[in-house]
Amino acid sequence: MLQIQKLSIYHKKNLRTILNDFTFSLNPGDKAVLIGEEGNGKSTLLRWLYDPQSVEEYVEVTGSRILSGETLGYLPQELPDCDKEKSIYEYFCQCEQFFDLTPKELGQLAAQLHLPTDFIYGDQCMSSLSGGEKVKTQLARLLMAQPTILLLDEPSNDLDLETLRWLEQFIRDCPQSVLFISHDEILISRCANVVIHLEQLRRKTVSRSTVFRGNYEDYIRQRNAAFQNQEREALNDQRQEKIREEKFQRLYQQVEHAQATVSRQDPHAGQLLKKKMKAVKSMEKRFEREHEAMRQLPEEEEAIFLRFGEDISIPNGKIMIDYSLSELKTADKERILARNIQLLVKGQQKVCIIGRNGCGKTTLLKQLAKELLQRSDIRAAYMPQNYEDLLELEQTPVDFLAPGGSKEDITRARTFLGSMKYTTQEMEHPIRELSGGQKAKVLLLKMSFSEADVLILDEPTRNFSPLSAPVIRDVLKHYGGVIISISHDRKYISEVCDCVYRLTEQGLLKLDYFEA
């Protein structure tokens, strides 16, 4: 069992409380998911659980964790820099248990993760692996150490659909207790039996944490029902208070008027009016106490707001992209990934390209982006899988969105960052200090400013919480231009995309049906 007792986490730079007096027990068999908006401290909590010293640089922590003999295994959100230049084999050699496993056992582990049987002995550099391959490699090494509790920070990021389904089954069936962060709503729905919701209310000045023992759908349903009931009761209290206030004002005015007009020659009437005014004053104090006890309207984090190309509307039949490529090669040109690629896209089509990790989806999208960004007859905007390809990490979000520095541009940047739930302090932080979701928001805002009629998106929803992702999906669904995207987000594919292709060695295969 893993226990957290009276944990409070205070962000040194943002000067805000991330967690306040949080207590939780991860019991045997628990598959607990951490949810919350970007920047709410989910990854910080997971890092602290694994290694309290790793977060000392930027947060202050009070409270305790009790492991009770448990062994923790931690999957970070991103591959550490110190491992990026290692070969695959060197990376696995860092795990002591690696040398205790037979080649057959290693091959079985690789097969479980949909990796080649000889993958573990490879000399390929870790930094050259696709996003999904990096996640699988880290998972494989993590499992070699046989931890009793798994702490997984967005393990579903960049996994292909087949491996996502494997991951779902693994989390459900593994003997270890699991505490994980994920933005994949389907994976959360199918795996979690405990939901931990971290919230930042009142413009991130108040923290709230909720622990719900049950599945995600029940949590959302009960949360919404509780909010609706609380809102109904609060509005009823407000109506009753208004009635009381009107009654009090009438009585007060009547007594006050009577006192002003009572004859001095009728002391008995004057005494009665004094008693009546005392009763009215007592009523006022009772109403004040009832006002303090009134049920308040429910508080929840404000939803993000994003506008995207409202004036863009391309005719449905207009051919926007007619792309062909005889051979798709790896970046080093040493290996052919696919042949005879053909892609025809017409106005307002929402295209998604799926396929196994390492099959070349991102490589293809980069080549498409390079060509489309140079065309003068369309306005294209590109969101890469690696945000750092476009972001200047030392810039602030405001600087990135308003490079000209004009007062008007800065005001617009701040307004839209506020609509995406940035605090004033976060607007002035270097981009390198932001979470993955916050970086994605900056890129989306930049794209919305561009008025592009073609969006090229590599995993556009992968860093958005289950609470923000529906907003992003709705915006993209109603976008009046063309979208060409890569995604493993089954909600995004089902709700946004009207044309799905699988990238194979023989080219792009159009799917008649997509199953989430």
Coordinates of C-alpha atoms in Angstrom, one line a residue:
M1 CA 0.0 0.0 0.0
L2 CA 1.1 3.5 -0.8
Q3 CA -0.1 6.2 1.5
I4 CA -0.1 10.0 1.2
Q5 CA -0.8 11.9 4.4
K6 CA -1.6 15.7 4.6
L7 CA 0.4 16.5 1.5
S8 CA 0.6 20.2 0.5
I9 CA 2.7 21.4 -2.5
Y10 CA 3.5 25.1 -3.0
H11 CA 4.9 26.4 -6.2
K12 CA 7.9 28.7 -5.5
K13 CA 7.8 30.7 -8.7
N14 CA 4.1 30.9 -9.3
L15 CA 3.4 31.6 -5.6
R16 CA 0.4 29.3 -5.6
T17 CA -0.7 26.2 -3.8
I18 CA -0.9 23.1 -6.1
L19 CA -2.2 20.7 -3.4
N20 CA -3.5 21.4 0.0
D21 CA -3.7 18.9 2.8
F22 CA -4.2 15.9 0.4
T23 CA -4.6 12.4 1.9
F24 CA -4.9 9.3 -0.2
S25 CA -4.2 5.5 -0.1
L26 CA -3.3 3.5 -3.2
N27 CA -4.6 0.1 -2.2
P28 CA -3.8 -3.3 -3.7
G29 CA -5.6 -3.7 -7.0
D30 CA -6.2 0.0 -7.4
K31 CA -5.8 1.5 -10.9
A32 CA -6.0 5.2 -10.1
V33 CA -5.9 7.9 -12.7
L34 CA -4.8 11.5 -12.0
I35 CA -6.8 14.0 -14.0
G36 CA -6.8 17.8 -14.1
E37 CA -6.1 20.7 -16.4
E38 CA -2.6 21.4 -17.8
G39 CA -0.2 22.8 -15.3
N40 CA -2.3 21.7 -12.2
G41 CA 0.5 19.7 -10.7
K42 CA -0.2 16.1 -11.8
S43 CA 3.3 15.3 -13.0
T44 CA 4.8 17.1 -10.0
L45 CA 2.8 14.9 -7.7
L46 CA 3.9 11.7 -9.5
R47 CA 7.6 12.8 -9.5
W48 CA 7.4 13.6 -5.8
L49 CA 6.0 10.2 -5.0
Y50 CA 8.8 8.5 -6.8
D51 CA 11.6 10.8 -5.6
P52 CA 10.8 13.7 -3.3
Q53 CA 14.2 15.3 -3.9
S54 CA 13.5 15.7 -7.7
V55 CA 11.0 18.5 -7.2
E56 CA 12.8 20.5 -4.4
E57 CA 14.1 23.0 -6.9
Y58 CA 10.7 24.4 -7.8
V59 CA 8.2 23.4 -5.1
E60 CA 8.0 23.4 -1.3
V61 CA 6.4 20.2 0.1
T62 CA 4.9 19.3 3.5
G63 CA 3.3 16.0 4.3
S64 CA 4.5 12.4 4.0
R65 CA 4.4 9.3 1.9
I66 CA 4.4 5.8 3.4
L67 CA 5.6 3.0 1.1
S68 CA 5.2 0.0 3.4
G69 CA 7.8 -2.1 1.7
E70 CA 6.6 -1.3 -1.9
T71 CA 8.9 -0.9 -4.8
L72 CA 8.1 2.0 -7.2
G73 CA 8.5 2.0 -10.9
Y74 CA 8.3 5.4 -12.6
L75 CA 7.7 6.2 -16.2
P76 CA 8.4 9.9 -16.9
Q77 CA 6.5 12.0 -19.4
E78 CA 9.6 12.5 -21.5
L79 CA 12.7 10.5 -22.0
P80 CA 15.4 12.1 -19.8
D81 CA 18.2 14.0 -21.6
C82 CA 20.9 11.7 -20.1
D83 CA 19.4 8.7 -22.0
K84 CA 18.7 10.3 -25.4
E85 CA 22.2 9.6 -26.8
K86 CA 22.4 6.0 -25.6
S87 CA 21.8 3.1 -27.9
I88 CA 18.8 0.9 -27.2
Y89 CA 21.1 -1.9 -25.8
E90 CA 23.0 0.6 -23.5
Y91 CA 19.7 1.9 -22.2
F92 CA 18.5 -1.6 -21.2
C93 CA 21.9 -2.4 -19.7
Q94 CA 21.2 0.3 -17.0
C95 CA 18.6 -2.0 -15.5
E96 CA 20.2 -4.6 -13.2
Q97 CA 17.5 -7.2 -13.8
F98 CA 18.2 -7.0 -17.6
F99 CA 21.0 -9.5 -17.2
D100 CA 18.8 -11.9 -15.2
L101 CA 16.4 -12.4 -18.1
T102 CA 16.9 -15.1 -20.8
P103 CA 16.8 -14.1 -24.5
K104 CA 13.4 -15.9 -24.7
E105 CA 12.0 -13.8 -21.9
L106 CA 13.3 -10.7 -23.4
G107 CA 11.8 -11.6 -26.8
Q108 CA 8.4 -12.3 -25.1
L109 CA 8.5 -8.9 -23.5
A110 CA 9.3 -7.2 -26.8
A111 CA 6.5 -9.0 -28.5
Q112 CA 4.0 -7.9 -25.8
L113 CA 4.9 -4.3 -26.7
H114 CA 4.7 -4.9 -30.4
L115 CA 8.5 -4.5 -30.8
P116 CA 10.7 -6.7 -33.0
T117 CA 12.1 -9.7 -31.0
D118 CA 15.7 -8.4 -31.4
F119 CA 14.8 -4.8 -30.6
I120 CA 16.3 -4.9 -27.1
Y121 CA 19.8 -5.6 -28.5
G122 CA 19.6 -2.8 -31.1
D123 CA 22.3 -0.1 -31.6
Q124 CA 19.8 2.5 -32.7
C125 CA 20.1 5.8 -30.8
M126 CA 17.3 6.4 -28.4
S127 CA 16.8 9.9 -29.6
S128 CA 16.1 8.6 -33.1
L129 CA 13.2 6.4 -32.1
S130 CA 9.6 7.5 -32.8
G131 CA 7.6 8.9 -29.9
G132 CA 5.7 5.6 -29.5
E133 CA 8.9 3.5 -29.7
K134 CA 10.4 5.6 -26.9
V135 CA 7.4 5.0 -24.7
K136 CA 7.5 1.3 -25.4
T137 CA 11.2 1.1 -24.7
Q138 CA 10.8 2.8 -21.3
L139 CA 7.9 0.6 -20.4
A140 CA 10.0 -2.5 -21.3
R141 CA 12.9 -1.5 -19.0
L142 CA 10.5 -0.5 -16.3
L143 CA 8.8 -3.9 -16.3
M144 CA 12.2 -5.7 -16.1
A145 CA 12.7 -4.2 -12.6
Q146 CA 9.5 -5.9 -11.4
P147 CA 8.1 -3.0 -9.4
T148 CA 5.1 -3.5 -7.1
I149 CA 3.6 -0.1 -7.8
L150 CA 3.7 1.6 -11.2
L151 CA 3.7 5.4 -11.5
L152 CA 3.0 6.2 -15.2
D153 CA 3.1 9.7 -16.5
E154 CA 1.1 9.7 -19.7
P155 CA 2.1 6.2 -20.9
S156 CA -0.5 6.4 -23.7
N157 CA 1.3 9.3 -25.4
D158 CA 2.4 8.5 -28.9
L159 CA 1.4 4.8 -28.7
D160 CA -0.1 3.3 -31.8
L161 CA -3.7 2.0 -31.6
E162 CA -2.7 -1.7 -31.3
T163 CA -0.3 -0.9 -28.4
L164 CA -2.9 1.3 -26.8
R165 CA -5.2 -1.7 -26.7
W166 CA -2.4 -3.7 -25.2
L167 CA -1.7 -1.0 -22.6
E168 CA -5.4 -1.0 -21.6
Q169 CA -5.3 -4.7 -21.0
F170 CA -1.9 -4.5 -19.2
I171 CA -3.1 -1.8 -16.8
R172 CA -6.3 -3.7 -16.1
D173 CA -4.7 -7.1 -15.6
C174 CA -1.3 -6.4 -14.1
P175 CA -0.9 -7.5 -10.5
Q176 CA 0.7 -4.1 -9.5
S177 CA -1.3 -1.2 -8.2
V178 CA -1.1 1.6 -10.8
L179 CA -1.3 5.4 -10.5
F180 CA -1.2 6.9 -13.9
I181 CA -1.8 10.2 -15.8
S182 CA -3.5 10.0 -19.2
H183 CA -5.3 12.2 -21.6
D184 CA -6.8 9.3 -23.4
E185 CA -10.5 9.3 -22.3
I186 CA -11.1 5.8 -23.6
L187 CA -8.1 4.3 -21.8
I188 CA -9.2 6.1 -18.6
S189 CA -12.8 4.8 -19.0
R190 CA -11.6 1.2 -19.6
C191 CA -8.9 1.1 -16.9
A192 CA -9.4 3.3 -13.9
N193 CA -11.3 2.2 -10.8
V194 CA -10.2 5.3 -8.8
V195 CA -10.3 8.9 -10.1
I196 CA -8.2 11.7 -8.5
H197 CA -9.1 15.1 -9.8
L198 CA -6.8 18.1 -9.1
E199 CA -8.3 21.5 -9.7
Q200 CA -7.3 25.1 -9.5
L201 CA -10.2 27.5 -8.8
R202 CA -10.6 31.2 -8.8
R203 CA -7.9 31.9 -11.4
K204 CA -5.6 29.3 -9.8
T205 CA -5.7 30.9 -6.4
V206 CA -7.5 28.0 -4.7
S207 CA -6.6 24.3 -5.0
R208 CA -9.1 21.5 -4.7
S209 CA -8.6 17.7 -4.8
T210 CA -11.3 15.0 -5.2
V211 CA -10.9 11.3 -4.7
F212 CA -13.6 9.1 -6.2
R213 CA -13.6 5.4 -5.9
G214 CA -15.3 4.2 -9.1
N215 CA -15.0 4.5 -12.8
Y216 CA -14.6 7.7 -14.8
E217 CA -18.1 7.8 -16.3
D218 CA -19.7 7.4 -12.8
Y219 CA -17.4 10.2 -11.5
I220 CA -18.4 12.6 -14.3
R221 CA -22.0 11.7 -14.0
Q222 CA -22.1 12.1 -10.2
R223 CA -20.0 15.3 -10.3
N224 CA -22.4 16.8 -12.9
A225 CA -25.5 15.7 -10.9
A226 CA -24.0 17.1 -7.6
F227 CA -23.2 20.4 -9.3
Q228 CA -26.7 20.6 -10.8
N229 CA -28.3 19.8 -7.4
Q230 CA -26.0 22.4 -5.6
E231 CA -26.8 25.0 -8.2
R232 CA -30.6 24.3 -7.9
E233 CA -30.4 24.6 -4.1
A234 CA -28.2 27.7 -4.2
L235 CA -30.6 29.4 -6.6
N236 CA -33.6 28.4 -4.3
D237 CA -31.7 29.9 -1.3
Q238 CA -31.2 33.1 -3.3
R239 CA -34.9 33.3 -4.1
Q240 CA -35.8 32.7 -0.5
E241 CA -33.4 35.4 0.6
K242 CA -34.9 37.9 -1.7
I243 CA -38.4 37.1 -0.3
R244 CA -37.0 37.5 3.2
E245 CA -35.3 40.8 2.3
E246 CA -38.4 42.3 0.8
K247 CA -40.5 41.2 3.8
F248 CA -37.9 42.7 6.2
Q249 CA -37.8 46.0 4.3
R250 CA -41.6 46.3 4.4
L251 CA -41.8 45.7 8.1
Y252 CA -38.9 48.0 8.8
Q253 CA -40.3 50.8 6.8
Q254 CA -43.7 50.4 8.4
V255 CA -42.4 50.5 11.9
E256 CA -40.0 53.3 11.2
H257 CA -42.9 55.3 9.7
A258 CA -45.1 54.6 12.6
Q259 CA -42.4 55.7 15.1
A260 CA -42.0 58.9 13.2
T261 CA -45.7 59.7 13.3
V262 CA -46.8 58.4 16.7
S263 CA -48.2 61.0 19.0
R264 CA -46.0 62.0 21.9
Q265 CA -49.2 62.0 23.9
D266 CA -49.5 58.2 23.5
P267 CA -46.5 56.8 25.4
H268 CA -48.1 53.3 25.4
A269 CA -48.1 53.2 21.6
G270 CA -44.5 54.4 21.5
Q271 CA -43.4 51.6 23.9
L272 CA -45.2 49.0 21.6
L273 CA -43.4 50.4 18.6
K274 CA -40.0 50.2 20.3
K275 CA -40.6 46.5 21.1
K276 CA -41.7 46.0 17.5
M277 CA -38.6 47.6 16.2
K278 CA -36.5 45.4 18.5
A279 CA -38.2 42.4 17.0
V280 CA -37.5 43.7 13.5
K281 CA -33.8 44.1 14.4
S282 CA -33.7 40.6 15.8
M283 CA -35.2 39.4 12.5
E284 CA -32.4 41.2 10.6
K285 CA -29.7 39.4 12.6
R286 CA -31.4 36.1 12.0
F287 CA -31.5 36.8 8.3
E288 CA -27.8 37.7 8.4
R289 CA -27.1 34.3 10.0
E290 CA -29.2 32.5 7.4
H291 CA -27.3 34.4 4.6
E292 CA -24.0 33.1 5.9
A293 CA -25.4 29.6 5.9
M294 CA -26.7 29.8 2.3
R295 CA -25.6 27.2 -0.1
Q296 CA -23.3 28.6 -2.7
L297 CA -23.2 28.1 -6.4
P298 CA -20.8 25.3 -7.3
E299 CA -17.2 26.1 -8.1
E300 CA -15.4 24.4 -11.0
E301 CA -12.5 25.3 -13.2
E302 CA -13.5 27.5 -16.1
A303 CA -13.4 25.7 -19.5
I304 CA -10.8 26.9 -22.0
F305 CA -12.0 29.0 -24.8
L306 CA -10.6 28.9 -28.4
R307 CA -11.7 30.4 -31.6
F308 CA -10.4 28.9 -34.8
G309 CA -10.8 30.3 -38.3
E310 CA -14.4 31.5 -37.9
D311 CA -14.4 33.1 -41.3
I312 CA -12.9 30.2 -43.1
S313 CA -15.2 28.2 -45.3
I314 CA -13.7 26.2 -48.2
P315 CA -16.1 24.8 -50.8
N316 CA -16.5 21.0 -50.3
G317 CA -15.6 20.0 -53.8
K318 CA -12.5 22.1 -54.1
I319 CA -9.3 20.1 -54.4
M320 CA -6.9 21.5 -51.9
I321 CA -4.1 18.9 -51.9
D322 CA -3.1 16.4 -54.5
Y323 CA 0.1 14.9 -53.1
S324 CA 2.2 12.0 -54.4
L325 CA 5.5 10.5 -53.3
S326 CA 7.2 7.5 -54.8
E327 CA 9.3 6.6 -51.8
L328 CA 9.1 7.7 -48.1
K329 CA 12.5 7.3 -46.5
T330 CA 13.8 7.7 -43.0
A331 CA 15.5 10.9 -42.1
D332 CA 19.0 9.4 -42.8
K333 CA 17.7 8.1 -46.2
E334 CA 19.0 4.6 -45.4
R335 CA 15.6 2.9 -45.2
I336 CA 12.4 3.0 -47.3
L337 CA 9.3 3.2 -45.1
A338 CA 6.6 3.3 -47.7
R339 CA 6.1 3.5 -51.5
N340 CA 3.6 5.0 -53.8
I341 CA 1.9 7.4 -51.4
Q342 CA -1.1 9.2 -52.9
L343 CA -3.2 11.7 -51.0
L344 CA -6.1 13.7 -52.4
V345 CA -7.8 16.1 -50.1
K346 CA -10.8 18.3 -50.9
G347 CA -12.3 21.3 -49.1
Q348 CA -13.2 20.9 -45.4
Q349 CA -12.0 17.3 -45.2
K350 CA -10.6 16.2 -41.9
V351 CA -8.0 13.6 -42.6
C352 CA -6.3 11.4 -40.0
I353 CA -3.3 9.2 -40.7
I354 CA -2.8 6.2 -38.4
G355 CA -0.3 3.3 -38.4
R356 CA 2.2 1.5 -36.2
N357 CA 4.8 3.3 -34.4
G358 CA 7.9 3.8 -36.5
C359 CA 6.0 3.3 -39.8
G360 CA 6.8 6.9 -40.9
K361 CA 3.7 8.9 -40.1
T362 CA 5.6 11.9 -38.6
T363 CA 8.2 11.7 -41.4
L364 CA 5.4 11.9 -44.0
L365 CA 3.7 14.8 -42.2
K366 CA 6.9 16.8 -42.0
Q367 CA 7.4 16.4 -45.8
L368 CA 3.8 17.4 -46.4
A369 CA 4.2 20.4 -44.2
K370 CA 7.4 21.5 -45.9
E371 CA 5.6 21.5 -49.3
L372 CA 2.3 23.0 -48.2
L373 CA 3.9 25.8 -46.1
Q374 CA 5.7 27.0 -49.3
R375 CA 2.5 27.2 -51.4
S376 CA 1.2 30.6 -52.1
D377 CA -2.4 29.6 -53.0
I378 CA -3.2 28.3 -49.5
R379 CA -2.4 29.4 -46.0
A380 CA -1.0 26.4 -44.1
A381 CA -0.1 26.1 -40.4
Y382 CA 1.9 23.3 -38.8
M383 CA 1.8 21.8 -35.3
P384 CA 4.7 19.3 -35.0
Q385 CA 4.9 16.4 -32.6
N386 CA 7.9 18.0 -31.0
Y387 CA 6.8 21.5 -30.0
E388 CA 10.4 22.6 -29.6
D389 CA 10.7 22.5 -33.4
L390 CA 8.7 25.7 -33.6
L391 CA 8.9 27.2 -30.1
E392 CA 11.6 29.5 -28.8
L393 CA 12.0 28.0 -25.3
E394 CA 13.5 31.2 -23.8
Q395 CA 10.7 33.3 -25.0
T396 CA 7.6 33.9 -22.9
P397 CA 4.2 32.9 -24.4
V398 CA 3.4 36.6 -24.9
D399 CA 6.6 37.2 -26.8
F400 CA 6.0 34.2 -29.0
L401 CA 2.4 35.3 -29.8
A402 CA 3.3 39.0 -30.2
P403 CA 6.7 39.1 -31.8
G404 CA 6.2 42.6 -33.1
G405 CA 5.8 43.9 -29.6
S406 CA 3.0 46.3 -30.4
K407 CA 0.6 47.2 -27.6
E408 CA -2.3 45.9 -29.6
D409 CA -0.6 42.6 -30.3
I410 CA 0.4 42.1 -26.7
T411 CA -3.1 42.9 -25.4
R412 CA -4.5 40.4 -27.9
A413 CA -2.0 37.7 -26.8
R414 CA -2.7 38.2 -23.1
T415 CA -6.5 38.1 -23.8
F416 CA -6.3 34.8 -25.6
L417 CA -3.8 33.3 -23.2
G418 CA -6.2 34.2 -20.4
S419 CA -9.0 32.4 -22.3
M420 CA -6.7 29.3 -22.4
K421 CA -6.4 29.6 -18.6
Y422 CA -3.0 31.0 -18.3
T423 CA -2.3 33.1 -15.2
T424 CA -0.6 36.4 -15.4
Q425 CA 2.6 34.8 -14.0
E426 CA 2.5 32.0 -16.5
M427 CA 2.3 34.4 -19.4
E428 CA 5.7 35.8 -18.3
H429 CA 7.4 32.4 -17.7
P430 CA 9.9 31.1 -20.3
I431 CA 8.2 28.5 -22.5
R432 CA 10.6 25.9 -21.4
E433 CA 9.0 25.9 -17.9
L434 CA 5.5 25.2 -19.2
S435 CA 3.8 21.8 -19.3
G436 CA 3.3 20.0 -22.5
G437 CA -0.4 21.0 -22.6
Q438 CA 0.5 24.7 -22.0
K439 CA 3.0 24.5 -24.9
A440 CA 0.3 23.0 -27.1
K441 CA -2.0 25.8 -26.3
V442 CA 0.5 28.4 -27.3
L443 CA 1.0 26.7 -30.7
L444 CA -2.8 26.4 -31.2
L445 CA -3.2 30.1 -30.5
K446 CA -0.4 30.9 -32.9
M447 CA -2.2 28.9 -35.6
S448 CA -5.6 30.5 -34.8
F449 CA -3.9 34.0 -35.3
S450 CA -2.6 32.8 -38.7
E451 CA -6.1 32.5 -40.3
A452 CA -4.8 29.3 -42.0
D453 CA -7.2 27.3 -44.2
V454 CA -5.0 24.2 -44.0
L455 CA -4.0 22.8 -40.6
I456 CA -1.2 20.1 -40.4
L457 CA -1.4 18.6 -36.9
D458 CA 0.8 15.9 -35.4
E459 CA -1.0 14.5 -32.4
P460 CA -3.0 17.7 -31.7
T461 CA -4.8 16.5 -28.5
R462 CA -2.1 14.3 -26.9
N463 CA -1.3 16.8 -24.2
F464 CA -4.8 18.0 -23.3
S465 CA -6.6 16.8 -20.3
P466 CA -9.9 14.8 -20.6
L467 CA -11.6 18.1 -19.6
S468 CA -9.9 20.3 -22.2
A469 CA -9.8 17.8 -25.1
P470 CA -13.6 17.9 -25.8
V471 CA -13.3 21.7 -26.3
I472 CA -10.4 21.2 -28.8
R473 CA -12.2 18.5 -30.6
D474 CA -15.3 20.6 -31.0
V475 CA -13.3 23.6 -32.4
L476 CA -11.5 21.4 -34.9
K477 CA -14.7 19.5 -35.9
H478 CA -16.4 22.8 -36.9
Y479 CA -13.3 24.3 -38.5
G480 CA -14.1 25.4 -42.1
G481 CA -10.8 24.4 -43.6
V482 CA -8.8 21.3 -44.3
I483 CA -7.1 19.3 -41.5
I484 CA -4.4 16.7 -42.2
S485 CA -3.4 15.0 -38.9
I486 CA -1.8 12.1 -37.2
S487 CA -3.5 10.9 -34.1
H488 CA -3.9 7.9 -31.8
D489 CA -6.6 9.7 -29.9
R490 CA -9.7 7.5 -30.6
K491 CA -12.1 10.2 -29.5
Y492 CA -10.5 12.7 -31.8
I493 CA -10.5 10.3 -34.8
S494 CA -14.2 9.3 -34.2
E495 CA -15.5 12.8 -33.5
V496 CA -13.4 15.0 -35.8
C497 CA -12.1 13.1 -38.7
D498 CA -14.2 12.1 -41.7
C499 CA -11.4 10.3 -43.6
V500 CA -8.9 7.9 -42.0
Y501 CA -5.9 6.4 -43.8
R502 CA -3.5 3.7 -42.5
L503 CA 0.1 4.2 -43.5
T504 CA 1.6 0.9 -44.7
E505 CA 4.7 -0.1 -46.7
Q506 CA 2.5 -0.1 -49.8
G507 CA 1.3 3.5 -49.2
L508 CA -1.8 5.1 -47.7
L509 CA -4.8 2.7 -47.3
K510 CA -8.1 4.4 -46.9
L511 CA -10.3 2.8 -44.2
D512 CA -14.0 2.3 -44.7
Y513 CA -14.6 1.9 -40.9
F514 CA -12.7 3.0 -37.8
E515 CA -13.2 1.1 -34.5
A516 CA -12.3 2.9 -31.3

